[in-house]
PDB file of C-alpha atoms in Angstrom:
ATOM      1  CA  UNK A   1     153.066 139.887  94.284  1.00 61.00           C
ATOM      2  CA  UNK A   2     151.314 141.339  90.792  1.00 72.00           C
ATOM      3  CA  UNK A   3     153.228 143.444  88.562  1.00 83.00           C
ATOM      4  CA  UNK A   4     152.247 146.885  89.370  1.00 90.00           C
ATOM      5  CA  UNK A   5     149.544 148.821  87.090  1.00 92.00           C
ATOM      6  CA  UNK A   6     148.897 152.256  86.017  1.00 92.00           C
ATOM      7  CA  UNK A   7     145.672 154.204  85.490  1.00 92.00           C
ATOM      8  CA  UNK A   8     144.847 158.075  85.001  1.00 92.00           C
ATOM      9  CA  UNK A   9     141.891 160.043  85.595  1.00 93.00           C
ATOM     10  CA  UNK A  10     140.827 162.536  88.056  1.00 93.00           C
ATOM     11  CA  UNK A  11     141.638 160.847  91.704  1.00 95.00           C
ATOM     12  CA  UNK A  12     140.440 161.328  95.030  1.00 95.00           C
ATOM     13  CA  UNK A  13     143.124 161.727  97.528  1.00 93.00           C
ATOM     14  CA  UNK A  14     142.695 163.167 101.664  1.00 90.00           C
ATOM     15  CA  UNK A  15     143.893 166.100 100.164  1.00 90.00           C
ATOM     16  CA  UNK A  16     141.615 166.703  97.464  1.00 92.00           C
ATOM     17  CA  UNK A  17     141.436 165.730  93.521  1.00 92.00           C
ATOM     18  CA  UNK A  18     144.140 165.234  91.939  1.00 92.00           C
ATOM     19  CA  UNK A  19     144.287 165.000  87.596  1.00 91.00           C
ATOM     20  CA  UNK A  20     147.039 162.563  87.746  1.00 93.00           C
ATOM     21  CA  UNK A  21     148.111 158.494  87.130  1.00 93.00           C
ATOM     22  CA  UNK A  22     147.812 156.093  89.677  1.00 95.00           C
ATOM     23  CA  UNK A  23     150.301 153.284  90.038  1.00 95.00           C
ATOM     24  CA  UNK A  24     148.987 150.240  92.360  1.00 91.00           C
ATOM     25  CA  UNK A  25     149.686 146.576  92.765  1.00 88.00           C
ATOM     26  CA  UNK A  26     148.118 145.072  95.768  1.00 80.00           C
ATOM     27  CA  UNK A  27     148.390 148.526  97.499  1.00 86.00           C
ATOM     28  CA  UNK A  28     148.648 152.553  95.728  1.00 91.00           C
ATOM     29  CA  UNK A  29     152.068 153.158  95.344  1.00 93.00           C
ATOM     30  CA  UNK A  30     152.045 156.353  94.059  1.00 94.00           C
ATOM     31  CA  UNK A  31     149.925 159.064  92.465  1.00 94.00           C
ATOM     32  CA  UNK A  32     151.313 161.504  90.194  1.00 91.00           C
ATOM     33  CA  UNK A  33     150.623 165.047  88.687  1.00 89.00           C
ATOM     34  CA  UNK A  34     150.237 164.481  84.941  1.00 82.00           C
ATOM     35  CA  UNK A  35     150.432 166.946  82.464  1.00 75.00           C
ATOM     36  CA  UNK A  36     148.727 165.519  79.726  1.00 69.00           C
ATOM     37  CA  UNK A  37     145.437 164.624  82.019  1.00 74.00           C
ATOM     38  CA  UNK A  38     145.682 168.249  83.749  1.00 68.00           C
ATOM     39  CA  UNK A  39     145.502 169.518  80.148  1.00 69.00           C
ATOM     40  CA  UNK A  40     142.534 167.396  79.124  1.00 65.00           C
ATOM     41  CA  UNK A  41     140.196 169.633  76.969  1.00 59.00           C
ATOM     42  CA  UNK A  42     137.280 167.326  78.466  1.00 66.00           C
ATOM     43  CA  UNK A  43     137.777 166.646  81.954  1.00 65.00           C
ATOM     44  CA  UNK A  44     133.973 165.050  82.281  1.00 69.00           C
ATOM     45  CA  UNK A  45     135.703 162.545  79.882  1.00 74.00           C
ATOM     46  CA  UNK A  46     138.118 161.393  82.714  1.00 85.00           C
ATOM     47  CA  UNK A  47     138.054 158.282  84.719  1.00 89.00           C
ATOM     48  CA  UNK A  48     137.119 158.794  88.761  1.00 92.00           C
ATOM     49  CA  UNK A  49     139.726 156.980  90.405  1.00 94.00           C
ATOM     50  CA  UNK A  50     138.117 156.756  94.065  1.00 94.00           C
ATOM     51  CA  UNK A  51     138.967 154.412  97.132  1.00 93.00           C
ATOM     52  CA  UNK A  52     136.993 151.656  98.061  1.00 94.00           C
ATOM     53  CA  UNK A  53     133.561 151.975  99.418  1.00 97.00           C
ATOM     54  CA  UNK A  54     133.126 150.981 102.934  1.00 98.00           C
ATOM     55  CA  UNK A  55     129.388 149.953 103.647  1.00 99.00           C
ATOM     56  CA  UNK A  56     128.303 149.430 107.098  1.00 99.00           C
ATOM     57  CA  UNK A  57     124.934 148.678 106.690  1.00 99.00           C
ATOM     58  CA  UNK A  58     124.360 145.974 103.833  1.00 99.00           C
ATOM     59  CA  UNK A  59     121.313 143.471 104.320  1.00 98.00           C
ATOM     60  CA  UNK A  60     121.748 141.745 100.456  1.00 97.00           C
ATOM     61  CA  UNK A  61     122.558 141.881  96.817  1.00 97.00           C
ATOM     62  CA  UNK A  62     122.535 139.876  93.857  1.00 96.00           C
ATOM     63  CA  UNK A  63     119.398 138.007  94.788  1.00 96.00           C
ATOM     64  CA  UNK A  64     120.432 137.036  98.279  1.00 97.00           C
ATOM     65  CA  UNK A  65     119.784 138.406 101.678  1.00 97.00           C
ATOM     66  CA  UNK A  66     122.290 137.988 105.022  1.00 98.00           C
ATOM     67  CA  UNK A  67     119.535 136.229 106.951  1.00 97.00           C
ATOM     68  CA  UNK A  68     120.492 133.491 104.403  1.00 94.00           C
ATOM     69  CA  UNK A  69     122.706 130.396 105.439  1.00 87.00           C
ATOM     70  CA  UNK A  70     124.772 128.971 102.679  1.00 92.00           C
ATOM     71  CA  UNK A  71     126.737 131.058 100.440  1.00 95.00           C
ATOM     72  CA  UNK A  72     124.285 133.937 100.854  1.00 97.00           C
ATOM     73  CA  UNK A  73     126.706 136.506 102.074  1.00 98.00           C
ATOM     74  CA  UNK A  74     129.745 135.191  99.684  1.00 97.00           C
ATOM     75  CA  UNK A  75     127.335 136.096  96.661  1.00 97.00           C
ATOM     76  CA  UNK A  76     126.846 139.544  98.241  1.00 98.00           C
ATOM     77  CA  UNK A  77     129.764 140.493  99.056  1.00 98.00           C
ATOM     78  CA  UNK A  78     131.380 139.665  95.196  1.00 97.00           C
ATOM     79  CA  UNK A  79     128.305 141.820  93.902  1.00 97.00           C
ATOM     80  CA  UNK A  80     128.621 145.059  96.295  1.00 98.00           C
ATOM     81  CA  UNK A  81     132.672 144.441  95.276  1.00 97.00           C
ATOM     82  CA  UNK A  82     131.691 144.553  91.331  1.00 96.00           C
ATOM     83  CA  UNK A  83     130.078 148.230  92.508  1.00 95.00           C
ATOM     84  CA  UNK A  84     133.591 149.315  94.138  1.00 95.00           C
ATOM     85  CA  UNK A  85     132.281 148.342  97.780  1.00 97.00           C
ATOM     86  CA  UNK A  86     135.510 146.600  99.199  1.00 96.00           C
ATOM     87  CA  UNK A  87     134.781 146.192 103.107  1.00 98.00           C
ATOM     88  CA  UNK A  88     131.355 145.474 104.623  1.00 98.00           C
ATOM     89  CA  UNK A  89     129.249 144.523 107.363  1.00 99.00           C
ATOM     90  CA  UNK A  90     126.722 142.269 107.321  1.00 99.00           C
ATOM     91  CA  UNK A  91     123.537 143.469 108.491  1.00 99.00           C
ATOM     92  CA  UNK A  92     120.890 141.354 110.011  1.00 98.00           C
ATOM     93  CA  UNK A  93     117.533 141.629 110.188  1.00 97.00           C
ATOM     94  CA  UNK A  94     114.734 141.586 113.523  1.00 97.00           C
ATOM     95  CA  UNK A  95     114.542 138.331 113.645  1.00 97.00           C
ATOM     96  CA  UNK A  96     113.893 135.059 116.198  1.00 97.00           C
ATOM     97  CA  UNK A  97     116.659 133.925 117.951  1.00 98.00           C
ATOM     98  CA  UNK A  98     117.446 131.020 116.391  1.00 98.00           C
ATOM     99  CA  UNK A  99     117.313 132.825 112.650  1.00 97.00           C
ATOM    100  CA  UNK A 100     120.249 135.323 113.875  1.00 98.00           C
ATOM    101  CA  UNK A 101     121.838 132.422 115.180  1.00 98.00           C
ATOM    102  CA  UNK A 102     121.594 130.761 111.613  1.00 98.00           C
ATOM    103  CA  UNK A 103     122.973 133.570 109.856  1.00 98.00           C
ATOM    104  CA  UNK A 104     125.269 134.372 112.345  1.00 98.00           C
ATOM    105  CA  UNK A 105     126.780 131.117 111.845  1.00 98.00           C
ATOM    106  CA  UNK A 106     127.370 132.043 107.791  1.00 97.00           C
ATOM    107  CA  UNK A 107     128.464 134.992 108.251  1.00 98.00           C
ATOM    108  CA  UNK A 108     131.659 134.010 110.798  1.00 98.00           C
ATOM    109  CA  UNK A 109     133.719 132.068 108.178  1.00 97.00           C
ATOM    110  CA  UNK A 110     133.657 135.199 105.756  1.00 97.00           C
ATOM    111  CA  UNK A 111     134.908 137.599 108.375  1.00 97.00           C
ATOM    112  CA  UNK A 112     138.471 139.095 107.617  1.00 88.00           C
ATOM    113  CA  UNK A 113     138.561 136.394 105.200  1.00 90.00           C
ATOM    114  CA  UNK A 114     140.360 137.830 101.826  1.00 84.00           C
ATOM    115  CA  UNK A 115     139.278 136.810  98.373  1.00 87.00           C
ATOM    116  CA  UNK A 116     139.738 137.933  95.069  1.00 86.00           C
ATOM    117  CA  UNK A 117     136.949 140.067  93.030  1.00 92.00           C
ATOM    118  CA  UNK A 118     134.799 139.762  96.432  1.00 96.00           C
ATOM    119  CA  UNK A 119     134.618 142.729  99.163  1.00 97.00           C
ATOM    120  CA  UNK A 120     135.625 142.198 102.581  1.00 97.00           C
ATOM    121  CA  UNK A 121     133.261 141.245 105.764  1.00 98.00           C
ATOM    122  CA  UNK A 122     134.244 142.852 108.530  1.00 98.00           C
ATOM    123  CA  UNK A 123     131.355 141.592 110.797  1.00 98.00           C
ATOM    124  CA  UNK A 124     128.181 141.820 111.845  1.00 99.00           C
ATOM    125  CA  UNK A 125     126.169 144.891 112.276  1.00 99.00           C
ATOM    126  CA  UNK A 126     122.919 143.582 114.497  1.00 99.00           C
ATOM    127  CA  UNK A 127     119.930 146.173 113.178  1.00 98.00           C
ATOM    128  CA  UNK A 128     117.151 145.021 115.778  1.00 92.00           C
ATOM    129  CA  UNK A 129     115.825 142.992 117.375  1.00 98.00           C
ATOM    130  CA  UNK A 130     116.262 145.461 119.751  1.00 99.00           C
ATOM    131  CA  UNK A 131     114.403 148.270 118.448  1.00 99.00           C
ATOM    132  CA  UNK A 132     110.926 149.910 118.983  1.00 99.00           C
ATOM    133  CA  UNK A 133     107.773 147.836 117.824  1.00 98.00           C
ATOM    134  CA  UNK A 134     106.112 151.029 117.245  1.00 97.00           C
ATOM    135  CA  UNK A 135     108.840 151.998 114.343  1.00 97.00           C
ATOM    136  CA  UNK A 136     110.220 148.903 112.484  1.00 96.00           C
ATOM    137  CA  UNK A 137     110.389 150.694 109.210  1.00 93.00           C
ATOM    138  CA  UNK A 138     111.042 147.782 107.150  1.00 91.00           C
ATOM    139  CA  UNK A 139     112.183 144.825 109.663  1.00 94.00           C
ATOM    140  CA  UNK A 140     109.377 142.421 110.580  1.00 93.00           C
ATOM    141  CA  UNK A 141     107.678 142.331 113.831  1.00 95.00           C
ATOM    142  CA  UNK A 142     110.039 140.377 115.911  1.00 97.00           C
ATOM    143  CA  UNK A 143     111.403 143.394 117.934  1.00 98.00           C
ATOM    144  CA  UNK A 144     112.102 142.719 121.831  1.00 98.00           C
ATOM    145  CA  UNK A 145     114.113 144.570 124.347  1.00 98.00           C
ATOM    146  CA  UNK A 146     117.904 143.456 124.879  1.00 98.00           C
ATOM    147  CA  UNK A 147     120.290 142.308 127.508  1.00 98.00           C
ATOM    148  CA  UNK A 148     124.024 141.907 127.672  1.00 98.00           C
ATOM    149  CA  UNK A 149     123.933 138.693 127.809  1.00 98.00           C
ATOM    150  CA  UNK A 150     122.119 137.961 124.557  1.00 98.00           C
ATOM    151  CA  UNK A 151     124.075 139.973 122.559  1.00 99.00           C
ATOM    152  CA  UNK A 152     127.519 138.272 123.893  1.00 99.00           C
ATOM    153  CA  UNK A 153     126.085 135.136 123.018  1.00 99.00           C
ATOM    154  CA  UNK A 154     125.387 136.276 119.791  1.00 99.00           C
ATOM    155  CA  UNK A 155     128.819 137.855 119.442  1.00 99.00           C
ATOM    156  CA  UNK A 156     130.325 134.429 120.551  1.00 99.00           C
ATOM    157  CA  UNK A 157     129.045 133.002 116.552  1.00 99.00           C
ATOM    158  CA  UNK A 158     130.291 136.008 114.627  1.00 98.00           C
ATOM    159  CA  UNK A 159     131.681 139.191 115.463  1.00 98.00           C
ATOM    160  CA  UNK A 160     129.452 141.879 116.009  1.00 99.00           C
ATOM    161  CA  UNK A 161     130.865 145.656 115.638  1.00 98.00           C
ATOM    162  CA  UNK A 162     127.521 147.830 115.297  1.00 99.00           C
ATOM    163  CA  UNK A 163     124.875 147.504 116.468  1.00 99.00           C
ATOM    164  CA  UNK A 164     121.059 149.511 116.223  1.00 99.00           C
ATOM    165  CA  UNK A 165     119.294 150.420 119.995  1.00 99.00           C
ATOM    166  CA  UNK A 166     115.942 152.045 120.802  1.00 99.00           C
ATOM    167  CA  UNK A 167     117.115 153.890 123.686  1.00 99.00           C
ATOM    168  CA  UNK A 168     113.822 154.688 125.155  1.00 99.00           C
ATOM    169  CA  UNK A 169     112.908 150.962 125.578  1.00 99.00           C
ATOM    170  CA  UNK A 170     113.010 149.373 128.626  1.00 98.00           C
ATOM    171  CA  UNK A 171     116.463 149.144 130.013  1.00 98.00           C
ATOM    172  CA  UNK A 172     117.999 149.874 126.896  1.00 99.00           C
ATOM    173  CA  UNK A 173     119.680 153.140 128.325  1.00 99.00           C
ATOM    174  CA  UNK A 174     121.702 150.434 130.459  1.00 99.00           C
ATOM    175  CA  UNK A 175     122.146 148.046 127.930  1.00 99.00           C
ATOM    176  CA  UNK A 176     123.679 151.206 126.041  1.00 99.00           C
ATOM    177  CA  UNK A 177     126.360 151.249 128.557  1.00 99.00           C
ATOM    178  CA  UNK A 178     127.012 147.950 129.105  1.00 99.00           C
ATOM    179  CA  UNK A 179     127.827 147.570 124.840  1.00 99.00           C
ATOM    180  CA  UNK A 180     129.924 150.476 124.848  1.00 98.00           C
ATOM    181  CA  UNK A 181     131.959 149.860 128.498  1.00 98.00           C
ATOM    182  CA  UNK A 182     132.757 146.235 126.360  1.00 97.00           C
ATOM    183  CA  UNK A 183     133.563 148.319 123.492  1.00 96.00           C
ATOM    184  CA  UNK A 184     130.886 147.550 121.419  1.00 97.00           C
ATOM    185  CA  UNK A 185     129.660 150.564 118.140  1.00 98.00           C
ATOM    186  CA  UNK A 186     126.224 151.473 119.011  1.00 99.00           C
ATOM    187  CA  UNK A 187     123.908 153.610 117.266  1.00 99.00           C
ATOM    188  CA  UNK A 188     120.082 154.614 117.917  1.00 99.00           C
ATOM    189  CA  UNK A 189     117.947 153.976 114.971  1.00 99.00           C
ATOM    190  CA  UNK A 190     114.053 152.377 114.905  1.00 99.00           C
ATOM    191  CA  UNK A 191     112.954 154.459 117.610  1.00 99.00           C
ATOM    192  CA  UNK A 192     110.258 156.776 118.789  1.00 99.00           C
ATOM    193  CA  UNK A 193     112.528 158.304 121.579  1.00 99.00           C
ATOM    194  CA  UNK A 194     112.416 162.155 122.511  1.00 99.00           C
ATOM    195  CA  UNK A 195     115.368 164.143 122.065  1.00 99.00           C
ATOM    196  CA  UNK A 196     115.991 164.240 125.337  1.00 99.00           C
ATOM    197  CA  UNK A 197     116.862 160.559 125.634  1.00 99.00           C
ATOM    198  CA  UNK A 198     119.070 160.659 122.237  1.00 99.00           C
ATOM    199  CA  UNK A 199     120.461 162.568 123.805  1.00 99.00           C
ATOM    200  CA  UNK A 200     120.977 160.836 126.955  1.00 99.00           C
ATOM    201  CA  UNK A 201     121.910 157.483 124.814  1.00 99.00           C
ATOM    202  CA  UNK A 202     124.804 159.716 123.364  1.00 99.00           C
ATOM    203  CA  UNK A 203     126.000 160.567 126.775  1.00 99.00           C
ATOM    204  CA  UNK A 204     126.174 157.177 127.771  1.00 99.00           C
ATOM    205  CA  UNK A 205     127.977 156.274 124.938  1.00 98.00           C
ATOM    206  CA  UNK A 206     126.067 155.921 122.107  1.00 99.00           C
ATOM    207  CA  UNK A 207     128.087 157.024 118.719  1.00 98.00           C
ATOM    208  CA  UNK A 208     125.716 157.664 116.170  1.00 98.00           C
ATOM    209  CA  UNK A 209     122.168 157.111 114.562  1.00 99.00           C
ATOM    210  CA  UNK A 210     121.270 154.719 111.536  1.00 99.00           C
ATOM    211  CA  UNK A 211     120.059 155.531 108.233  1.00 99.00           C
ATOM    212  CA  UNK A 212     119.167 159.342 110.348  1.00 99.00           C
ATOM    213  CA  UNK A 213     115.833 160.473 109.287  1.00 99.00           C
ATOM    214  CA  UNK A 214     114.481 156.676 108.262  1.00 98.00           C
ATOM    215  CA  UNK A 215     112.818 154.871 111.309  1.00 98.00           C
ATOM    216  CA  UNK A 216     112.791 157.632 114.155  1.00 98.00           C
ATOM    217  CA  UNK A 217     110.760 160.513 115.762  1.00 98.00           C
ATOM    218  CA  UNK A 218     110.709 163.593 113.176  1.00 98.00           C
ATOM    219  CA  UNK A 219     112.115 167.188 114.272  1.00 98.00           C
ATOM    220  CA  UNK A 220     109.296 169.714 115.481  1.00 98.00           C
ATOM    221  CA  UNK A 221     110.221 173.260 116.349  1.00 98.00           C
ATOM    222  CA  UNK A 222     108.715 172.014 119.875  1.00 98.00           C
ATOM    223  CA  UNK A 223     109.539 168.324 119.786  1.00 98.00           C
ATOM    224  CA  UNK A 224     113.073 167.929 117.964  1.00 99.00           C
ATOM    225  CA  UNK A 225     112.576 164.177 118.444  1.00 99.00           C
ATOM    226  CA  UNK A 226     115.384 162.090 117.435  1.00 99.00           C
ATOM    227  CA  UNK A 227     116.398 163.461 114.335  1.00 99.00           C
ATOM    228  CA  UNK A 228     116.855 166.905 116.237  1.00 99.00           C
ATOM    229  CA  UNK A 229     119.397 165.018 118.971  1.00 99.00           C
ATOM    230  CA  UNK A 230     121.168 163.869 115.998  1.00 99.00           C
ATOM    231  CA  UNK A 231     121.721 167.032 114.308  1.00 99.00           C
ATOM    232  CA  UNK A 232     122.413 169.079 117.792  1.00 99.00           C
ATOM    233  CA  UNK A 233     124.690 166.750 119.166  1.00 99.00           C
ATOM    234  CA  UNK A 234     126.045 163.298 116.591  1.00 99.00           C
ATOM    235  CA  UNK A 235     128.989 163.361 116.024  1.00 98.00           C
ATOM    236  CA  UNK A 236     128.601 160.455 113.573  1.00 99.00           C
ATOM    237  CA  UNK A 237     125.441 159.166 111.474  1.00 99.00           C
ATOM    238  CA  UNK A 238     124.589 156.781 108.625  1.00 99.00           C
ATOM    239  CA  UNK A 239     122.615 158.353 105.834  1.00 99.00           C
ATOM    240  CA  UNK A 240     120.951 156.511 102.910  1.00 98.00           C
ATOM    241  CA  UNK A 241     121.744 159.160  99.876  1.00 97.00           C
ATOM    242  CA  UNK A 242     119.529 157.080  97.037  1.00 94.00           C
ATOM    243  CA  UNK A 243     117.180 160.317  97.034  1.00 94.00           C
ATOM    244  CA  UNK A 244     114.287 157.861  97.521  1.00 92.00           C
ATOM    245  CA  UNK A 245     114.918 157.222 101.746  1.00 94.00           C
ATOM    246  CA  UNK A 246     115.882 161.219 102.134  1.00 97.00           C
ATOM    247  CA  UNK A 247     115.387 164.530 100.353  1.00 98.00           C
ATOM    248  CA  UNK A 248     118.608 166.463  98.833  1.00 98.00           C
ATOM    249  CA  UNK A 249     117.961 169.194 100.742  1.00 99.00           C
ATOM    250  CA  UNK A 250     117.553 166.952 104.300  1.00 99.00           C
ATOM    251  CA  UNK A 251     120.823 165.386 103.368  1.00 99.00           C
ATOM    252  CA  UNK A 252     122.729 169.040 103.062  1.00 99.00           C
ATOM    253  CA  UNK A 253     121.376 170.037 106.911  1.00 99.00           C
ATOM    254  CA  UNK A 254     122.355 166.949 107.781  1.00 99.00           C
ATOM    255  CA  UNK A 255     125.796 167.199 106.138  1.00 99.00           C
ATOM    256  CA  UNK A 256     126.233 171.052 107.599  1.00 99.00           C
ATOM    257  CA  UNK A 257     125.370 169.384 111.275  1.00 99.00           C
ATOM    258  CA  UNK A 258     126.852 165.882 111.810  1.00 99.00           C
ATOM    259  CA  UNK A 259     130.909 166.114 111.247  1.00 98.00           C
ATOM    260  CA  UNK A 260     131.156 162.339 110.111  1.00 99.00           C
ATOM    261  CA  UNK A 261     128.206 161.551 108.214  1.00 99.00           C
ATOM    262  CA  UNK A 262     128.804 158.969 106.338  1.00 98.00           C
ATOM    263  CA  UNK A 263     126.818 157.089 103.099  1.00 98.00           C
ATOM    264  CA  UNK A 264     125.518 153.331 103.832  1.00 99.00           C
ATOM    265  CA  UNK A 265     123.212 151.580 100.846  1.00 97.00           C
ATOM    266  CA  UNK A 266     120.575 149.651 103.274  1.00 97.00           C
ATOM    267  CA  UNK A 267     120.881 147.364 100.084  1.00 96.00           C
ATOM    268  CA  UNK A 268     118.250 144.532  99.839  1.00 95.00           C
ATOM    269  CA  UNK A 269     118.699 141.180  97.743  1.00 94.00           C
ATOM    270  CA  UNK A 270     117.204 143.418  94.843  1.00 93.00           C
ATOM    271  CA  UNK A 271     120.336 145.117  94.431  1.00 94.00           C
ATOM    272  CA  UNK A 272     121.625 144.810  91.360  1.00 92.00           C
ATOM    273  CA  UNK A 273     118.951 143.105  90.014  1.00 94.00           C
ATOM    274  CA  UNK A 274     115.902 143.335  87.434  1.00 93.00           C
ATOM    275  CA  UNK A 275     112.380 144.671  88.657  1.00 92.00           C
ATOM    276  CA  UNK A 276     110.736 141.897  90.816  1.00 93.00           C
ATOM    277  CA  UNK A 277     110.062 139.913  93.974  1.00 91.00           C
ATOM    278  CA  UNK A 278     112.890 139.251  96.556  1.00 92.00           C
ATOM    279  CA  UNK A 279     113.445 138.365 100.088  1.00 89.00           C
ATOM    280  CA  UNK A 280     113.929 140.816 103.150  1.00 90.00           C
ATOM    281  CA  UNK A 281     114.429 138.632 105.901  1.00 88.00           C
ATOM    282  CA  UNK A 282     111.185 136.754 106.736  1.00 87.00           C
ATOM    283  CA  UNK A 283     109.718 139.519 104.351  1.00 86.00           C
ATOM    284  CA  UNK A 284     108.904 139.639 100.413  1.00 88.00           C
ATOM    285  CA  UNK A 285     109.553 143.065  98.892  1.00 88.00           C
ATOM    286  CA  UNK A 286     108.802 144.004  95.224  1.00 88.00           C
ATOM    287  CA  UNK A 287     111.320 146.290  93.277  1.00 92.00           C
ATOM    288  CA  UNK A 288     110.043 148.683  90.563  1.00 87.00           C
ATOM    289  CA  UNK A 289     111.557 151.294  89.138  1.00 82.00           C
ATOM    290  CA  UNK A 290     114.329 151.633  91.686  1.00 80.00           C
ATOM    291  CA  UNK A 291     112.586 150.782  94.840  1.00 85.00           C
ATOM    292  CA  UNK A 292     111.624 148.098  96.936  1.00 87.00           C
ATOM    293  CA  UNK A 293     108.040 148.155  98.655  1.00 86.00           C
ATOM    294  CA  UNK A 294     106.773 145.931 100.942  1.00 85.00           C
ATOM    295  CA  UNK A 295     102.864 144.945 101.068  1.00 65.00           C
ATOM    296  CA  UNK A 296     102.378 147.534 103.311  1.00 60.00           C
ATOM    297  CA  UNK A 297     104.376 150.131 100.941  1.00 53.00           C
ATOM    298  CA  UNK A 298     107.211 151.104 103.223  1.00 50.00           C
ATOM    299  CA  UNK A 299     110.161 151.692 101.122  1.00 47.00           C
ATOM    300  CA  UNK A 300     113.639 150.287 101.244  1.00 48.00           C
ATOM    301  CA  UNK A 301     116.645 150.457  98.988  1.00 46.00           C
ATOM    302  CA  UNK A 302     117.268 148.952  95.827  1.00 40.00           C
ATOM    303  CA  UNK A 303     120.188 150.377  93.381  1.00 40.00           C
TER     304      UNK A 303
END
């Protein structure tokens, strides 16, 4: 048991912020009104004092990428934690079989597992291969259509608690079911559906969309697409806020329409590192100036 700590600034609490100390050891203990921080002349000049970050949808950092086997995800996970991230999952990429199963295989040692200075995996979110061919965004061009059974073998090597569907493939409306009657997180993301069949995914059970906006059909005043289901009718969404992946003023309609949107970072092995070349699954990106780019100049995240 440390001894406990103190710190002051302005802190984020459920209730709102709060100009106050916080005292913490392992857990917060308490947090406090103070007088002499409500009275500071220069409140910019405060610490934030925030909770941890929770990032659902992290593919690298530091170099490294989750498709990695090794101490890949260790190495991420102690660089998203030096940026206040302290619980993740590890995102895969599209992908042969036999790569998931590799980094699969990584990944299940680190799950739940507790270390200091390093941020916690929770699991596995599975982004493809079970997506459409026609919008991979970023992931490579290993996309096929899914079945229960694959994706309990694949939960049998590491835990897998999201995970990304086309709904308009092939059986996937089915396969939507079947995840969610096991109770299995899926969201719609990398996918050309209609709205009509987001719509349908939601009603089977669906929760959400990833990175909304990135990777699906657009809204038209006569074809909302996918981005129109999810802004009619999600009830919970990813959204990548770096202001390179989405506009500000797409993120406040999507913030005014989706109750739990929530931020994810999409980060790459480039984040939190210099301009340069680094590996996306199977893929080489380049990072300048705060963006990766593949060859074909789609962008992905950096920071």
């Amino acid at each position: 048991m440390s001894l406990p700590q103190k710190v002051q600034g302005q802190i984020l609490t459920p209730r709102g912020w709060v100009r106050g100390s916080l005292v913490f050891d392992e857990r917060v203990q308490a947090i406090t009104a103070d007088a002499d921080v409500e009275n500071a002349a220069d409140a910019e000049s405060l610490h934030y004092i925030l909770p941890g970050f929770v990032d659902l949808h992290v593919h690298g950092a530091g170099g490294k990428d989750t498709m990695e086997a090794g101490d890949a995800v260790e190495i991420i996970a102690r660089k998203h934690a030096k940026h206040g991230t302290t619980s993740m999952l590890a995102t895969t990429m599209t992908a042969p079989l036999s790569d998931l199963e590799l980094a699969l295989k990584a990944i299940r040692p680190l799950v739940d597992k507790r270390s200091s200075g390093s941020a916690r995996i929770l699991g596995v979110h599975l982004e493809g291969p079970y997506i459409n061919p026609g919008k991979l965004g970023a992931q490579p061009d290993f996309a096929h259509t899914g079945s229960l059974e694959q994706v309990r073998h694949l939960d049998a090597i590491a835990p897998i608690r999201l995970i990304t569907v086309a709904p308009e493939m092939d059986g996937h409306l089915q396969l939507v079911r079947e995840l969610t009657a096991i109770g299995m997180q899926v969201q719609i993301g990398h996918t050309l559906g209609t709205y009509e069949e987001g719509k349908a995914a939601l009603e089977n059970g669906a929760t959400g969309f990833t990175h909304l906006y990135n990777a699906m059909s657009r809204l038209d005043h006569r074809a909302p697409g996918m981005v129109g289901a999810a802004l009619a009718h999600a009830q919970f969404s990813e959204i990548i806020p770096d202001l390179l992946h989405v506009h500000p003023g797409a993120i406040k309609a999507a913030m005014r329409a989706i109750p739990h949107l929530y931020c994810v970072t999409d980060s790459t092995a480039a984040s939190g590192m210099p301009d340069g070349q680094y590996m996306l699954g199977r893929q080489v990106v380049h990072k300048c100036l705060g963006g990766c780019v593949l060859k074909m100049a789609r962008w992905q995240a950096a920071h």
